[in-house]
Tab-separated table of N, CA and C in Angstrom:
chain	number	residue	atom	x	y	z
A	264	MET	N	140.939	123.400	133.923
A	264	MET	CA	141.142	122.159	133.081
A	264	MET	C	139.807	122.355	132.428
A	265	LYS	N	139.829	122.252	131.041
A	265	LYS	CA	138.714	122.135	129.995
A	265	LYS	C	137.919	120.836	130.168
A	266	SER	N	136.617	120.911	129.869
A	266	SER	CA	136.051	119.636	129.948
A	266	SER	C	136.202	119.107	128.332
A	267	SER	N	136.205	117.739	128.236
A	267	SER	CA	136.350	117.156	127.080
A	267	SER	C	135.196	117.399	126.113
A	268	ARG	N	134.061	117.612	126.712
A	268	ARG	CA	132.893	117.939	126.212
A	268	ARG	C	132.805	119.342	125.370
A	269	SER	N	133.595	120.182	125.736
A	269	SER	CA	133.613	121.297	125.292
A	269	SER	C	134.372	121.537	123.874
A	270	ASP	N	135.240	120.373	123.745
A	270	ASP	CA	136.067	120.624	122.364
A	270	ASP	C	135.013	120.036	121.109
A	271	THR	N	133.971	119.146	121.552
A	271	THR	CA	133.084	118.695	120.648
A	271	THR	C	131.772	119.283	120.466
A	272	ASN	N	131.594	120.540	121.297
A	272	ASN	CA	130.588	121.061	121.049
A	272	ASN	C	130.447	122.293	120.029
A	273	ASN	N	129.753	121.875	118.921
A	273	ASN	CA	129.507	122.668	117.837
A	273	ASN	C	127.947	122.534	117.291
A	274	SER	N	127.747	123.363	116.076
A	274	SER	CA	126.495	123.460	115.579
A	274	SER	C	125.895	121.970	115.016
A	275	LEU	N	126.837	121.192	114.719
A	275	LEU	CA	126.480	119.651	114.300
A	275	LEU	C	125.922	118.930	115.523
A	276	ASP	N	126.020	119.277	116.601
A	276	ASP	CA	125.285	118.573	117.733
A	276	ASP	C	123.952	118.471	117.657
A	277	ARG	N	123.423	119.283	116.768
A	277	ARG	CA	121.784	119.334	116.472
A	277	ARG	C	121.396	117.920	115.798
A	278	LEU	N	122.522	117.504	114.971
A	278	LEU	CA	122.440	116.188	114.290
A	278	LEU	C	121.875	115.038	115.265
A	279	ASP	N	122.029	115.097	116.501
A	279	ASP	CA	121.813	114.089	117.524
A	279	ASP	C	120.071	114.158	117.711
A	280	ALA	N	119.341	115.324	117.360
A	280	ALA	CA	118.113	115.366	117.348
A	280	ALA	C	117.473	114.774	116.206
A	281	VAL	N	118.113	114.762	115.066
A	281	VAL	CA	117.744	113.950	113.764
A	281	VAL	C	118.180	112.550	114.113
A	282	LYS	N	118.987	112.061	114.766
A	282	LYS	CA	119.118	110.659	114.969
A	282	LYS	C	118.224	110.077	115.787
A	283	LEU	N	117.482	110.940	116.781
A	283	LEU	CA	116.462	110.496	117.409
A	283	LEU	C	115.252	110.444	116.781
A	284	GLU	N	114.944	111.635	115.525
A	284	GLU	CA	113.882	111.588	114.943
A	284	GLU	C	113.885	110.144	114.064
A	285	LEU	N	114.916	109.773	113.564
A	285	LEU	CA	115.104	108.734	112.727
A	285	LEU	C	114.665	107.420	113.450
A	286	ALA	N	115.171	107.380	114.622
A	286	ALA	CA	114.621	106.274	115.273
A	286	ALA	C	113.159	106.314	115.464
A	287	VAL	N	112.447	107.372	115.657
A	287	VAL	CA	110.965	107.434	115.647
A	287	VAL	C	110.266	107.168	114.310
A	288	VAL	N	110.990	107.504	113.241
A	288	VAL	CA	110.674	107.240	111.832
A	288	VAL	C	110.671	105.711	111.674
A	289	ILE	N	111.928	105.002	111.881
A	289	ILE	CA	111.988	103.645	112.278
A	289	ILE	C	110.914	102.922	112.623
A	290	GLY	N	110.657	103.384	113.975
A	290	GLY	CA	109.485	102.804	114.646
A	290	GLY	C	108.144	103.077	113.662
A	291	LEU	N	107.747	104.050	113.321
A	291	LEU	CA	106.526	104.236	112.388
A	291	LEU	C	106.556	103.391	111.033
A	292	VAL	N	107.716	103.233	110.623
A	292	VAL	CA	107.758	102.236	109.461
A	292	VAL	C	107.321	100.974	109.873
A	293	ILE	N	108.007	100.535	110.853
A	293	ILE	CA	107.824	99.159	111.416
A	293	ILE	C	106.209	98.965	111.776
A	294	GLY	N	105.742	99.887	112.179
A	294	GLY	CA	104.263	99.976	112.502
A	294	GLY	C	103.377	99.748	111.380
A	295	ALA	N	103.861	100.611	110.224
A	295	ALA	CA	103.147	100.457	109.038
A	295	ALA	C	103.070	99.225	108.349
A	296	LEU	N	104.477	98.325	108.604
A	296	LEU	CA	104.743	97.142	108.156
A	296	LEU	C	103.791	96.090	108.767
A	297	VAL	N	103.597	96.359	110.112
A	297	VAL	CA	102.512	95.303	110.699
A	297	VAL	C	101.265	95.483	110.268
A	298	VAL	N	100.879	96.819	110.259
A	298	VAL	CA	99.623	97.041	109.898
A	298	VAL	C	99.081	96.533	108.433
A	299	VAL	N	100.205	96.660	107.430
A	299	VAL	CA	100.093	96.094	106.162
A	299	VAL	C	99.985	94.410	106.171
A	300	TRP	N	101.089	93.927	107.055
A	300	TRP	CA	101.011	92.497	107.368
A	300	TRP	C	99.653	91.642	107.904
A	301	ARG	N	99.056	92.645	108.930
A	301	ARG	CA	98.088	92.115	109.426
A	301	ARG	C	96.638	92.308	108.837
A	302	VAL	N	96.523	93.469	108.276
A	302	VAL	CA	95.269	93.957	107.798
A	302	VAL	C	95.101	93.615	106.196
A	303	GLU	N	93.937	92.897	106.049
A	303	GLU	CA	93.595	92.752	104.633
A	303	GLU	C	93.144	93.831	103.950
A	304	MET	N	93.967	94.076	102.912
A	304	MET	CA	93.869	95.264	102.205
A	304	MET	C	94.235	94.764	100.694
A	305	SER	N	93.731	95.485	99.642
A	305	SER	CA	94.144	95.341	98.251
A	305	SER	C	95.592	95.471	98.235
A	306	HIS	N	96.445	94.775	97.289
A	306	HIS	CA	97.745	95.013	97.076
A	306	HIS	C	98.255	96.537	96.770
A	307	TRP	N	97.239	97.157	96.069
A	307	TRP	CA	97.466	98.731	95.559
A	307	TRP	C	97.435	99.445	97.042
A	308	ALA	N	96.640	99.222	97.864
A	308	ALA	CA	96.502	99.995	99.350
A	308	ALA	C	97.610	99.512	100.205
A	309	ASP	N	98.130	98.276	99.989
A	309	ASP	CA	99.191	98.010	100.745
A	309	ASP	C	100.408	98.836	100.355
A	310	LEU	N	100.633	98.834	98.941
A	310	LEU	CA	101.841	99.500	98.116
A	310	LEU	C	101.834	101.167	98.460
A	311	GLY	N	100.589	101.760	98.441
A	311	GLY	CA	100.477	103.112	98.591
A	311	GLY	C	100.578	103.383	99.986
A	312	LEU	N	100.267	102.599	100.939
A	312	LEU	CA	100.683	102.738	102.406
A	312	LEU	C	102.164	102.840	102.765
A	313	LEU	N	102.636	101.918	102.231
A	313	LEU	CA	104.261	101.633	102.382
A	313	LEU	C	104.937	102.925	101.624
A	314	ALA	N	104.496	103.259	100.475
A	314	ALA	CA	105.191	104.319	99.684
A	314	ALA	C	104.946	105.872	100.568
A	315	LEU	N	103.542	105.869	100.924
A	315	LEU	CA	103.540	107.265	101.857
A	315	LEU	C	104.228	107.268	103.005
A	316	THR	N	104.241	106.145	103.626
A	316	THR	CA	105.234	105.907	104.984
A	316	THR	C	106.566	106.240	104.518
A	317	GLY	N	107.061	105.474	103.585
A	317	GLY	CA	108.509	105.626	103.103
A	317	GLY	C	108.789	107.070	102.730
A	318	PHE	N	108.149	107.514	101.735
A	318	PHE	CA	108.450	108.809	101.267
A	318	PHE	C	108.199	110.201	102.043
A	319	GLY	N	107.140	109.807	103.040
A	319	GLY	CA	106.965	111.032	104.025
A	319	GLY	C	108.152	110.803	105.206
A	320	ALA	N	108.414	109.607	105.672
A	320	ALA	CA	109.320	109.580	106.728
A	320	ALA	C	110.717	109.950	106.130
A	321	GLY	N	111.134	109.414	104.906
A	321	GLY	CA	112.286	109.639	104.330
A	321	GLY	C	112.750	111.181	104.031
A	322	GLY	N	111.459	111.875	103.507
A	322	GLY	CA	111.623	113.188	103.225
A	322	GLY	C	111.470	113.955	104.560
A	323	TRP	N	111.064	113.574	105.330
A	323	TRP	CA	110.983	114.541	106.632
A	323	TRP	C	112.701	114.382	107.294
A	324	VAL	N	113.093	113.342	107.345
A	324	VAL	CA	114.536	113.011	107.752
A	324	VAL	C	115.665	113.846	106.943
A	325	ALA	N	115.429	113.649	105.664
A	325	ALA	CA	116.320	114.364	104.615
A	325	ALA	C	116.193	115.821	104.705
A	326	TRP	N	115.002	116.303	104.876
A	326	TRP	CA	114.714	117.881	105.109
A	326	TRP	C	115.262	118.535	106.325
A	327	ARG	N	115.131	117.770	107.542
A	327	ARG	CA	115.530	118.163	108.721
A	327	ARG	C	117.018	118.300	108.621
A	328	THR	N	117.874	117.251	107.936
A	328	THR	CA	119.321	117.144	107.838
A	328	THR	C	119.839	118.073	107.038
A	329	ARG	N	119.139	118.420	105.765
A	329	ARG	CA	119.455	119.607	104.995
A	329	ARG	C	119.514	120.860	105.681
A	330	ILE	N	118.566	121.217	106.706
A	330	ILE	CA	118.374	122.382	107.300
A	330	ILE	C	119.554	122.768	108.384
A	331	ILE	N	119.799	121.568	109.006
A	331	ILE	CA	120.769	121.434	109.995
A	331	ILE	C	122.265	121.795	109.015
A	332	LEU	N	122.643	120.965	107.994
A	332	LEU	CA	123.768	121.170	107.470
A	332	LEU	C	123.806	122.501	106.677
A	333	ARG	N	122.822	123.086	106.306
A	333	ARG	CA	122.804	124.326	105.698
A	333	ARG	C	122.876	125.509	106.781
A	334	ASP	N	122.416	125.333	107.983
A	334	ASP	CA	122.767	126.084	108.866
A	334	ASP	C	124.134	126.145	109.405
A	335	HIS	N	124.860	125.233	109.452
A	335	HIS	CA	126.254	124.808	109.858
A	335	HIS	C	127.219	125.552	108.804
A	336	HIS	N	126.706	125.344	107.717
A	336	HIS	CA	127.434	125.909	106.349
A	336	HIS	C	127.574	127.465	106.547
A	337	ASP	N	126.330	127.872	106.896
A	337	ASP	CA	126.213	129.509	106.946
A	337	ASP	C	126.984	129.943	108.160
A	338	GLY	N	127.047	129.181	109.310
A	338	GLY	CA	127.735	129.556	110.310
A	338	GLY	C	126.927	129.779	111.548
A	339	THR	N	125.823	129.529	111.480
A	339	THR	CA	124.963	129.733	112.606
A	339	THR	C	124.633	128.737	113.565
């Protein structure tokens, strides 16, 4: 008898790692929000920190997702 898990095993299982990375990124963004909220900085520094965190974290998750989807499309 086949395991039910063997039917779902494919190259898109690597997206589970991206989900974990997304959870870490959300934690980092929440940490940056706490820093902005608690530390007195200029408004431009607050905005810069949030923008840098958002673009960096969002870019990382998008880049990792694109790599996995490209590999899946190529058949590896």
